[in-house]
Structure formats: C-alpha cells, structure tokens
C-alpha cells in the first residue's frame, strides 16, 4: 500500500506571511526521504496555499509520483494539461470551505467531467475521482473514463464510537468491491491520522492512502522526514498484521 503525502499545509505556513519559507518543494524532498511514495498538492482556485510555481517545480523534482488535486475548472485544467503531473485527483471545491468537504458528485456532472477527463488523459495524465463510497458515484466514475477513484474516508474519521466506525468501514469495503469489479483502481484518504489509519490498512486493500494534515501537524514537532517515516512504518506494520491473520484463516 503506497503512501501519498499532501504537503499543502507547508505552503499554508508560507502564505501566512506571503514569503519564501517554508518551501513545499523542500518538504517534498524530505517527505520522499522519509518514505513517501507520492507527493500530493492541491492547486486551489483561490491559491490559498499551493502556488503555480510550486507545481511547476515539483513536476521537475518529484521522481516518484506527483498527484495534483484540483477542481474540474477550466483555468486549472489548462494548467494541469500544461504541467502534466503524473496523476490528477478531481475534487469538489468551494471557496468558503476549510478543506475538501464530501466527495465529488460525479452523477450530476457526468458530461462536464467526461470532457475534462478526456483532456487530462490525452495529455498522458492518470485521472482519479475523489468520491463518497456510493454505488452510483462509483459506476459513473468508470463511465466517465476515470482510471482511479479515491474513496472519501472523512466520515470514517469523524465516527466517534466503534459501532459507527464499523458501519463506515463496511461502506468503504462495499465501495472497494464495487469499484474493483468495474476494473477501477482504488485509493482512499481524508481525515486519516496516526490513530485511525491502522484500521483502514487492515480493512481495505487499496493502492494508495492520501494523508496530509496529520503528518504535517506531527512534522512541526519531529520534522517532516520522521513524521512521514512514522506513518509509513505504521502502514507497513498493519499490512503485515493483516497478511498474518489472512494466512491463519487459510489453515
Ligand atoms: N484526499 C483528498 C482528495 C483531499 O482533498 C485531501 C485534503 O487535501 C486529502 C486526501 C488529505 O486529507 P487530510 O489533510 O485530512 O489528511
């Protein structure tokens, strides 16, 4: 299971003073040294954190996989097509939101999304859609040409007791199965922390986990390389626990 590290909030600190530090490009190098398999940035329409210059420089120096989160808005799509990150994850975006709220409504924007996805794929970019684990959203994601979906784990992260957490896990597992049957590759993310990621790793066999805020928060105290390597170790530990229990079930 691969770890994608979202470094937006390094840029949030920089933009608090509109200065040159801390530089998300440096953060990307250190995150990679710590074991990040993917570097993610969200180029928002209001440019509140990541700037165009960051995406351009990251494209030059990220040798693993650069995942650009973005809205399906014409100006931003133009930039993506020009810079050509390895992957684009389309997300819903509202000016007033603090972070991405809810998944993309693929069903109601089928035609627009199909066109945007075609443009991105023609530029050689892999396309992922950030969606809630709903059957209709998943099947339309395949119809509009996405290769990946990213299942929104936000409601799982918000669950406050084991019963509701269990229900959210079941929903995500159903989403994963449905998507795999349709031939989609499946990622997951949002709201994941050092406390709630283990259960996700043990319950969902996804390709990539996308984590931002919790890793960057820890990096303030321990440094980004260490914060990333601690998350990476956590994922590896829980993956091998799962493999061991699967093996026991086989006997
Ligand atoms: N995945 C997507 C599509 C997102 O929009 C975000 C937030 O930028 C994340 C994952 C990471 O979420 P968090 O910062 O809560 O870990």
XYZ file of C-alpha atoms and ligand atoms in Angstrom:
267
model
C 0.000 0.000 0.000
C 1.504 3.301 -1.115
C 1.607 6.488 0.950
C 0.749 9.800 -0.680
C 1.731 12.799 1.426
C -0.191 16.020 0.940
C 2.157 18.944 1.629
C -0.353 21.812 1.179
C -0.014 22.992 4.766
C 3.688 23.680 4.390
C 2.540 26.256 1.837
C -0.213 27.412 4.229
C 2.504 28.498 6.676
C 4.451 30.244 3.915
C 1.357 32.060 2.653
C 0.563 33.281 6.191
C 3.399 35.777 5.541
C 3.430 35.598 1.737
C 7.148 34.971 1.926
C 9.529 32.266 0.615
C 9.619 29.911 3.636
C 8.889 27.142 4.382
C 9.161 25.888 0.818
C 6.879 22.948 -0.092
C 9.480 21.848 -2.637
C 11.973 21.221 0.186
C 9.191 19.448 2.088
C 8.626 17.158 -0.905
C 12.300 16.092 -0.898
C 12.281 15.376 2.820
C 8.930 13.560 2.651
C 10.362 11.372 -0.104
C 13.432 10.621 2.022
C 11.013 9.641 4.795
C 9.330 7.112 2.527
C 6.520 8.971 0.755
C 5.605 7.131 -2.445
C 3.552 10.003 -3.817
C 3.630 13.775 -3.305
C 0.262 15.492 -3.425
C -0.602 19.176 -3.702
C -3.947 20.881 -4.198
C -3.819 23.885 -6.514
C -6.927 25.692 -5.294
C -8.666 28.311 -7.403
C -8.091 30.892 -4.630
C -4.374 29.890 -4.376
C -4.625 29.961 -0.590
C -1.635 27.662 -0.156
C -0.028 25.974 -3.182
C 1.027 28.362 -5.977
C 1.518 27.633 -9.691
C 5.276 27.925 -9.207
C 5.203 25.099 -6.638
C 3.502 22.708 -9.050
C 5.974 23.584 -11.824
C 8.993 22.980 -9.584
C 7.519 19.800 -8.118
C 6.980 18.435 -11.602
C 10.730 18.902 -12.207
C 11.932 17.288 -8.991
C 9.422 14.654 -7.836
C 10.777 11.405 -9.235
C 8.195 9.145 -7.580
C 4.631 10.258 -8.425
C 3.173 13.758 -8.384
C -0.560 13.828 -7.685
C -2.305 17.144 -8.314
C -5.615 17.664 -6.542
C -7.831 20.161 -8.282
C -11.330 21.235 -9.216
C -12.580 20.467 -12.719
C -12.383 24.199 -13.545
C -11.175 25.308 -16.991
C -8.246 27.522 -15.797
C -6.893 24.816 -13.524
C -7.368 22.080 -16.118
C -5.349 24.236 -18.573
C -2.504 24.413 -16.046
C -2.605 20.654 -15.404
C -2.520 19.873 -19.114
C 0.496 22.155 -19.499
C 2.476 20.926 -16.458
C 1.464 17.250 -16.770
C 1.621 15.856 -13.229
C 1.612 12.049 -13.133
C -1.905 11.969 -11.723
C -4.769 14.363 -11.177
C -7.357 13.817 -8.462
C -10.505 15.781 -9.175
C -12.190 17.112 -6.047
C -15.169 19.371 -5.359
C -14.096 22.853 -4.298
C -15.946 25.641 -2.542
C -14.344 28.974 -1.679
C -15.536 29.080 1.931
C -14.580 25.539 2.904
C -11.662 24.908 5.254
C -10.802 21.651 3.497
C -12.439 19.432 0.852
C -15.945 18.645 2.088
C -17.556 15.468 0.778
C -16.845 13.672 -2.433
C -17.311 14.844 -5.978
C -20.860 14.474 -7.321
C -19.927 12.614 -10.479
C -23.518 11.659 -11.277
C -24.770 15.236 -11.673
C -21.713 16.432 -13.656
C -21.294 13.452 -15.938
C -20.863 15.316 -19.239
C -18.519 18.027 -17.926
C -16.356 15.509 -16.112
C -16.169 13.196 -19.117
C -14.758 16.081 -21.175
C -12.263 17.176 -18.531
C -11.087 13.591 -18.005
C -10.637 13.140 -21.749
C -8.432 16.261 -21.914
C -6.327 15.126 -18.973
C -5.928 11.580 -20.283
C -4.985 12.880 -23.735
C -2.179 14.793 -22.005
C -0.929 11.485 -20.559
C -2.210 12.144 -17.016
C -3.819 9.435 -14.854
C -7.193 10.554 -13.516
C -8.675 9.792 -10.105
C -12.021 10.995 -8.761
C -12.459 11.714 -5.055
C -15.886 10.291 -4.222
C -18.049 9.057 -1.385
C -18.427 5.268 -1.224
C -21.787 5.293 -3.063
C -22.550 2.705 -5.733
C -23.930 5.230 -8.238
C -20.909 7.547 -7.908
C -18.560 4.603 -8.398
C -20.218 3.211 -11.518
C -20.493 6.654 -13.153
C -16.795 7.252 -12.337
C -15.992 4.308 -14.563
C -18.406 5.524 -17.261
C -16.750 8.972 -17.437
C -13.339 7.390 -18.001
C -11.514 7.684 -14.666
C -8.819 5.061 -14.038
C -8.807 5.562 -10.257
C -11.246 6.571 -7.568
C -10.234 7.851 -4.145
C -12.754 6.789 -1.516
C -13.535 9.587 0.924
C -12.658 8.377 4.433
C -13.805 11.606 6.129
C -16.965 10.130 7.669
C -14.980 7.176 8.995
C -12.515 9.631 10.558
C -15.363 11.564 12.178
C -17.006 8.459 13.707
C -16.729 8.615 17.486
C -17.540 5.049 18.552
C -16.762 1.517 17.393
C -20.267 0.826 16.072
C -20.338 3.843 13.763
C -16.699 3.282 12.785
C -17.610 -0.319 11.869
C -20.520 0.886 9.727
C -18.259 3.313 7.871
C -15.684 0.578 7.279
C -18.414 -1.655 5.822
C -19.475 1.137 3.471
C -15.894 1.651 2.338
C -15.430 -2.110 1.830
C -18.581 -2.211 -0.281
C -17.244 0.720 -2.321
C -13.903 -1.000 -2.813
C -15.553 -4.235 -4.017
C -17.890 -2.434 -6.404
C -15.021 -0.414 -7.881
C -12.727 -3.415 -8.268
C -15.473 -5.345 -10.089
C -15.673 -2.438 -12.545
C -11.914 -2.533 -13.086
C -11.177 0.730 -11.264
C -8.044 1.171 -9.164
C -8.916 2.340 -5.666
C -7.243 4.840 -3.343
C -8.531 6.278 -0.066
C -7.996 9.345 2.048
C -9.113 12.344 4.076
C -9.067 12.807 7.826
C -6.610 9.943 8.378
C -4.313 10.189 11.399
C -1.734 8.115 13.298
C -4.681 6.783 15.362
C -7.232 5.817 12.739
C -5.115 4.717 9.744
C -4.298 1.244 11.130
C -7.883 0.020 10.895
C -8.170 1.346 7.338
C -4.999 -0.551 6.334
C -6.323 -3.751 7.934
C -9.799 -3.449 6.428
C -9.271 -2.043 2.937
C -6.872 -3.296 0.312
C -6.409 -0.013 -1.527
C -3.497 1.055 -3.750
C -2.727 4.469 -2.229
C -3.538 6.217 1.039
C -3.550 10.004 0.830
C -2.733 11.773 4.083
C -1.933 15.430 4.750
C -2.924 17.348 7.844
C -1.944 14.787 10.468
C 1.534 14.201 9.005
C 2.255 17.914 8.587
C 0.993 18.570 12.141
C 3.391 15.988 13.558
C 6.213 17.351 11.419
C 6.052 20.645 13.328
C 7.414 18.753 16.350
C 9.505 15.924 14.893
C 10.412 17.089 11.393
C 8.762 16.034 8.162
C 11.088 13.168 7.292
C 10.432 11.490 10.647
C 6.693 12.221 10.579
C 6.430 10.561 7.160
C 8.570 7.574 8.137
C 6.433 7.004 11.246
C 3.279 6.903 9.112
C 4.965 4.656 6.573
C 6.051 2.238 9.334
C 2.514 2.239 10.730
C 1.131 1.265 7.314
C 3.736 -1.488 6.862
C 3.077 -2.835 10.382
C -0.689 -3.024 9.891
C -0.331 -4.513 6.380
C 1.815 -7.346 7.710
C -0.560 -7.931 10.651
C -3.335 -8.300 8.118
C -1.325 -10.703 5.978
C -0.545 -12.831 9.037
C -4.202 -13.047 10.039
C -5.204 -13.884 6.435
C -2.653 -16.708 6.467
C -4.100 -18.058 9.743
C -7.575 -18.009 8.134
C -6.213 -20.148 5.260
C -5.269 -23.025 7.605
N -7.551 13.296 -0.296
C -8.159 14.375 -0.838
C -8.889 14.215 -2.123
C -8.096 15.637 -0.201
O -8.739 16.692 -0.728
C -7.331 15.753 0.989
C -7.194 17.095 1.633
O -6.489 17.957 0.821
C -6.703 14.608 1.483
C -6.846 13.382 0.849
C -5.890 14.653 2.723
O -6.738 14.910 3.799
P -6.131 15.226 5.222
O -5.392 16.514 5.107
O -7.345 15.297 6.108
O -5.215 14.083 5.557
